Amino acid sequence: MHVTRRTVIGATASALSVPNSVRVEGSSTRTGSHWVNTWTAMPQLTEPGNLPPAPFTGTRSVLVDTTLRQTLRVTTGGRTLRLRFSNAYGDTPLPLTAVVVALPQDGRAGASAIVPGSGRPVTFAGRGSATVPVGAQLVSDPMDLDLSAASVLTVTTYLATGQPSLALTSHPGSRTTSYLQLGDRAQDEDLPGATPVDHWYLLSDVEVLAPRTTTAVAILGDSLTDGRGSTTNANNRWPDQLHDRLRAHPATADVAILNQAAGGNRVLHDGLGPNVLARLDRDVLSRSGVTRLVVFEGVNDIGTADATPAAQHQLTEDLLAAYDQIVVRAHAQGIRVYGGTLLPFGGNTYDDPAGERELTRRAVNAWIRTSGHFDAVIDFDRAVRDPADPRRLVESLQVGDRLHLNPAGYGVLAATVPARLLR
């Protein structure tokens, strides 16, 4: 598919009032508003090393009699929200005994305490508890509230019986601290002595009811978008910094940013999470309010393929065909697709002595820039590569492994995305 119009681009939470849950069926029709995802975390099967520590994981069950408190920063705001819980990788039903939303103390990500009196119960079809079926997700009842853009929300879940399996759905790369404590402490203002873990579990989405002018941008990515090298609880991944830019300007202040990335993820083959072609419908096409998609993924495909001319040639052909499939499927849903060029990895373990993988990266980037398949091109590569050695990242922007960026580097990526593409 060729797209004729193409652009190449170069180098404090406010007070949140949470009344009781209310039913708002049909309100989008009455008010001209619609549901928009404002936060998401790509569901993954929890690896053994990322399961909750003892005593929260047993031999055949997890999170038994456990309170799980998590914080997350939304992007766009709204006055009505609902939550989505995922049991995508569970092989048993997931019973949620109680769920409470609240404000974190001082509006901080990673806070264990909540603002006194801010906790409110979440319901599901009017009930305070619910069970998420195997492989399914569960959407809560809507709740009326005032939630400002970039506010931090606390979600506390109590599981009396836990999940009777170790097949737990999570997002390990949260870069945000969550808390685990035995017993029903969902309504407690603080969890002294709770066990901190830097993972998200069970919760996959927050949606807000927003005006029709509010739309979402989804980002398909790997660890560079998931935020490896960013600061825990600082929300300074590049999608976070992009949103901070956008909300500073009236024309883009209501744009939601959905980070659908995971460390180690690949376009063509399963790794940490399903491949992009397998998860595209789940993570992008079914997401509420998405009108634009940024595709910034492929380095792990190149780096894990054999460093031989034949293997890299085949990988190049397959990767370009996969990008074309993403564009075709997104365009069918009216979603514009922007291609991000792949960053250099010279000096990393992906960098083979003969340079076969670097040749593939350059070939892929040349196709992204010139093929016309994408609606626009965001040249991340040009923004952070070393001008004196384009095979490598600028030294001051990377964390030491010659692959991942530091917060300053992620800031450069965020600044490379032009606001006009996201209006």
PDB file of C-alpha atoms in Angstrom, residues 204-319:
ATOM      1  CA  SER A 204      -4.446  -3.393  32.119  1.00  0.00           C
ATOM      2  CA  ASP A 205      -6.366  -0.197  31.284  1.00  0.00           C
ATOM      3  CA  VAL A 206      -8.016   2.965  32.501  1.00  0.00           C
ATOM      4  CA  GLU A 207     -10.577   4.664  30.260  1.00  0.00           C
ATOM      5  CA  VAL A 208     -12.206   8.077  30.582  1.00  0.00           C
ATOM      6  CA  LEU A 209     -15.420   9.410  29.100  1.00  0.00           C
ATOM      7  CA  ALA A 210     -14.212  12.387  27.079  1.00  0.00           C
ATOM      8  CA  PRO A 211     -15.406  14.790  24.374  1.00  0.00           C
ATOM      9  CA  ARG A 212     -15.383  13.520  20.794  1.00  0.00           C
ATOM     10  CA  THR A 213     -12.383  15.756  20.117  1.00  0.00           C
ATOM     11  CA  THR A 214     -10.288  13.703  22.550  1.00  0.00           C
ATOM     12  CA  THR A 215      -8.359  10.935  20.811  1.00  0.00           C
ATOM     13  CA  ALA A 216      -5.560   8.511  21.633  1.00  0.00           C
ATOM     14  CA  VAL A 217      -2.180   7.715  20.106  1.00  0.00           C
ATOM     15  CA  ALA A 218      -0.985   4.132  20.592  1.00  0.00           C
ATOM     16  CA  ILE A 219       2.703   3.256  20.512  1.00  0.00           C
ATOM     17  CA  LEU A 220       3.923  -0.238  19.604  1.00  0.00           C
ATOM     18  CA  GLY A 221       7.371  -0.746  21.031  1.00  0.00           C
ATOM     19  CA  ASP A 222       9.936  -2.726  22.980  1.00  0.00           C
ATOM     20  CA  SER A 223      12.108  -1.866  26.003  1.00  0.00           C
ATOM     21  CA  LEU A 224      13.037   1.515  24.510  1.00  0.00           C
ATOM     22  CA  THR A 225       9.390   2.537  24.773  1.00  0.00           C
ATOM     23  CA  ASP A 226       8.663   0.513  27.913  1.00  0.00           C
ATOM     24  CA  GLY A 227      11.304   2.689  29.548  1.00  0.00           C
ATOM     25  CA  ARG A 228      14.372   0.630  30.399  1.00  0.00           C
ATOM     26  CA  GLY A 229      16.881   3.187  31.640  1.00  0.00           C
ATOM     27  CA  SER A 230      14.187   5.589  32.857  1.00  0.00           C
ATOM     28  CA  THR A 231      13.774   6.503  36.520  1.00  0.00           C
ATOM     29  CA  THR A 232      11.518   4.384  38.736  1.00  0.00           C
ATOM     30  CA  ASN A 233       8.416   6.356  39.805  1.00  0.00           C
ATOM     31  CA  ALA A 234       9.481   9.414  37.761  1.00  0.00           C
ATOM     32  CA  ASN A 235       7.398   8.684  34.638  1.00  0.00           C
ATOM     33  CA  ASN A 236      10.162   9.899  32.316  1.00  0.00           C
ATOM     34  CA  ARG A 237       9.931   7.301  29.557  1.00  0.00           C
ATOM     35  CA  TRP A 238       9.770   8.968  26.156  1.00  0.00           C
ATOM     36  CA  PRO A 239       5.963   8.546  25.815  1.00  0.00           C
ATOM     37  CA  ASP A 240       5.591  10.238  29.230  1.00  0.00           C
ATOM     38  CA  GLN A 241       7.796  13.127  28.182  1.00  0.00           C
ATOM     39  CA  LEU A 242       5.916  13.375  24.884  1.00  0.00           C
ATOM     40  CA  HIS A 243       2.639  13.696  26.756  1.00  0.00           C
ATOM     41  CA  ASP A 244       4.122  16.404  28.979  1.00  0.00           C
ATOM     42  CA  ARG A 245       4.960  18.345  25.812  1.00  0.00           C
ATOM     43  CA  LEU A 246       1.528  17.866  24.299  1.00  0.00           C
ATOM     44  CA  ARG A 247      -0.489  18.934  27.318  1.00  0.00           C
ATOM     45  CA  ALA A 248       1.403  22.222  27.460  1.00  0.00           C
ATOM     46  CA  HIS A 249      -0.347  23.356  24.253  1.00  0.00           C
ATOM     47  CA  PRO A 250      -4.119  23.815  23.839  1.00  0.00           C
ATOM     48  CA  ALA A 251      -4.224  22.090  20.439  1.00  0.00           C
ATOM     49  CA  THR A 252      -2.837  18.825  21.852  1.00  0.00           C
ATOM     50  CA  ALA A 253      -3.669  19.069  25.557  1.00  0.00           C
ATOM     51  CA  ASP A 254      -6.379  16.400  25.354  1.00  0.00           C
ATOM     52  CA  VAL A 255      -4.386  13.774  23.393  1.00  0.00           C
ATOM     53  CA  ALA A 256      -4.048  10.447  25.227  1.00  0.00           C
ATOM     54  CA  ILE A 257      -0.813   8.467  24.900  1.00  0.00           C
ATOM     55  CA  LEU A 258      -1.000   4.675  25.183  1.00  0.00           C
ATOM     56  CA  ASN A 259       2.304   2.919  25.816  1.00  0.00           C
ATOM     57  CA  GLN A 260       1.819  -0.584  24.375  1.00  0.00           C
ATOM     58  CA  ALA A 261       5.392  -1.757  24.765  1.00  0.00           C
ATOM     59  CA  ALA A 262       7.291  -4.475  26.582  1.00  0.00           C
ATOM     60  CA  GLY A 263      10.955  -5.232  27.046  1.00  0.00           C
ATOM     61  CA  GLY A 264      12.202  -7.902  24.639  1.00  0.00           C
ATOM     62  CA  ASN A 265       9.114  -7.696  22.444  1.00  0.00           C
ATOM     63  CA  ARG A 266       9.460  -8.460  18.715  1.00  0.00           C
ATOM     64  CA  VAL A 267       7.449  -7.805  15.578  1.00  0.00           C
ATOM     65  CA  LEU A 268       7.666 -11.285  14.083  1.00  0.00           C
ATOM     66  CA  HIS A 269       8.204 -13.793  16.894  1.00  0.00           C
ATOM     67  CA  ASP A 270       6.979 -14.234  20.430  1.00  0.00           C
ATOM     68  CA  GLY A 271       9.401 -13.321  23.187  1.00  0.00           C
ATOM     69  CA  LEU A 272       8.451 -11.354  26.273  1.00  0.00           C
ATOM     70  CA  GLY A 273       4.849 -11.134  25.229  1.00  0.00           C
ATOM     71  CA  PRO A 274       3.270 -12.075  21.922  1.00  0.00           C
ATOM     72  CA  ASN A 275       4.676 -10.735  18.656  1.00  0.00           C
ATOM     73  CA  VAL A 276       3.284  -7.477  17.280  1.00  0.00           C
ATOM     74  CA  LEU A 277       1.298  -9.115  14.498  1.00  0.00           C
ATOM     75  CA  ALA A 278      -0.419 -11.317  17.094  1.00  0.00           C
ATOM     76  CA  ARG A 279      -1.154  -8.523  19.575  1.00  0.00           C
ATOM     77  CA  LEU A 280      -2.100  -5.731  17.172  1.00  0.00           C
ATOM     78  CA  ASP A 281      -5.848  -6.274  17.501  1.00  0.00           C
ATOM     79  CA  ARG A 282      -5.742  -6.608  21.277  1.00  0.00           C
ATOM     80  CA  ASP A 283      -3.349  -3.761  22.023  1.00  0.00           C
ATOM     81  CA  VAL A 284      -4.239  -1.198  19.356  1.00  0.00           C
ATOM     82  CA  LEU A 285      -7.237  -1.859  17.124  1.00  0.00           C
ATOM     83  CA  SER A 286      -9.574  -2.648  20.029  1.00  0.00           C
ATOM     84  CA  ARG A 287      -8.402   0.235  22.204  1.00  0.00           C
ATOM     85  CA  SER A 288     -10.914   3.021  22.826  1.00  0.00           C
ATOM     86  CA  GLY A 289     -10.395   6.267  20.936  1.00  0.00           C
ATOM     87  CA  VAL A 290      -7.212   5.330  19.033  1.00  0.00           C
ATOM     88  CA  THR A 291      -6.829   7.325  15.801  1.00  0.00           C
ATOM     89  CA  ARG A 292      -3.024   7.244  15.370  1.00  0.00           C
ATOM     90  CA  LEU A 293      -0.358   4.601  15.816  1.00  0.00           C
ATOM     91  CA  VAL A 294       3.418   4.928  16.163  1.00  0.00           C
ATOM     92  CA  VAL A 295       5.358   1.782  15.215  1.00  0.00           C
ATOM     93  CA  PHE A 296       8.805   1.839  16.821  1.00  0.00           C
ATOM     94  CA  GLU A 297       9.904  -1.766  16.989  1.00  0.00           C
ATOM     95  CA  GLY A 298      12.202  -4.196  15.192  1.00  0.00           C
ATOM     96  CA  VAL A 299      15.605  -3.974  16.898  1.00  0.00           C
ATOM     97  CA  ASN A 300      14.991  -7.184  18.853  1.00  0.00           C
ATOM     98  CA  ASP A 301      14.024  -9.000  15.650  1.00  0.00           C
ATOM     99  CA  ILE A 302      17.310  -7.950  14.063  1.00  0.00           C
ATOM    100  CA  GLY A 303      19.386  -8.631  17.171  1.00  0.00           C
ATOM    101  CA  THR A 304      18.056 -12.152  17.773  1.00  0.00           C
ATOM    102  CA  ALA A 305      18.263 -13.361  14.169  1.00  0.00           C
ATOM    103  CA  ASP A 306      21.459 -15.134  13.139  1.00  0.00           C
ATOM    104  CA  ALA A 307      24.189 -12.749  12.026  1.00  0.00           C
ATOM    105  CA  THR A 308      24.554 -14.334   8.604  1.00  0.00           C
ATOM    106  CA  PRO A 309      23.811 -12.671   5.252  1.00  0.00           C
ATOM    107  CA  ALA A 310      21.091 -15.198   4.431  1.00  0.00           C
ATOM    108  CA  ALA A 311      19.336 -14.935   7.808  1.00  0.00           C
ATOM    109  CA  GLN A 312      19.483 -11.150   7.865  1.00  0.00           C
ATOM    110  CA  HIS A 313      18.251 -10.888   4.276  1.00  0.00           C
ATOM    111  CA  GLN A 314      15.245 -13.040   5.127  1.00  0.00           C
ATOM    112  CA  LEU A 315      14.653 -11.074   8.313  1.00  0.00           C
ATOM    113  CA  THR A 316      14.637  -7.815   6.350  1.00  0.00           C
ATOM    114  CA  GLU A 317      12.035  -9.083   3.897  1.00  0.00           C
ATOM    115  CA  ASP A 318       9.852 -10.485   6.656  1.00  0.00           C
ATOM    116  CA  LEU A 319      10.077  -7.350   8.778  1.00  0.00           C
TER     117      LEU A 319
END
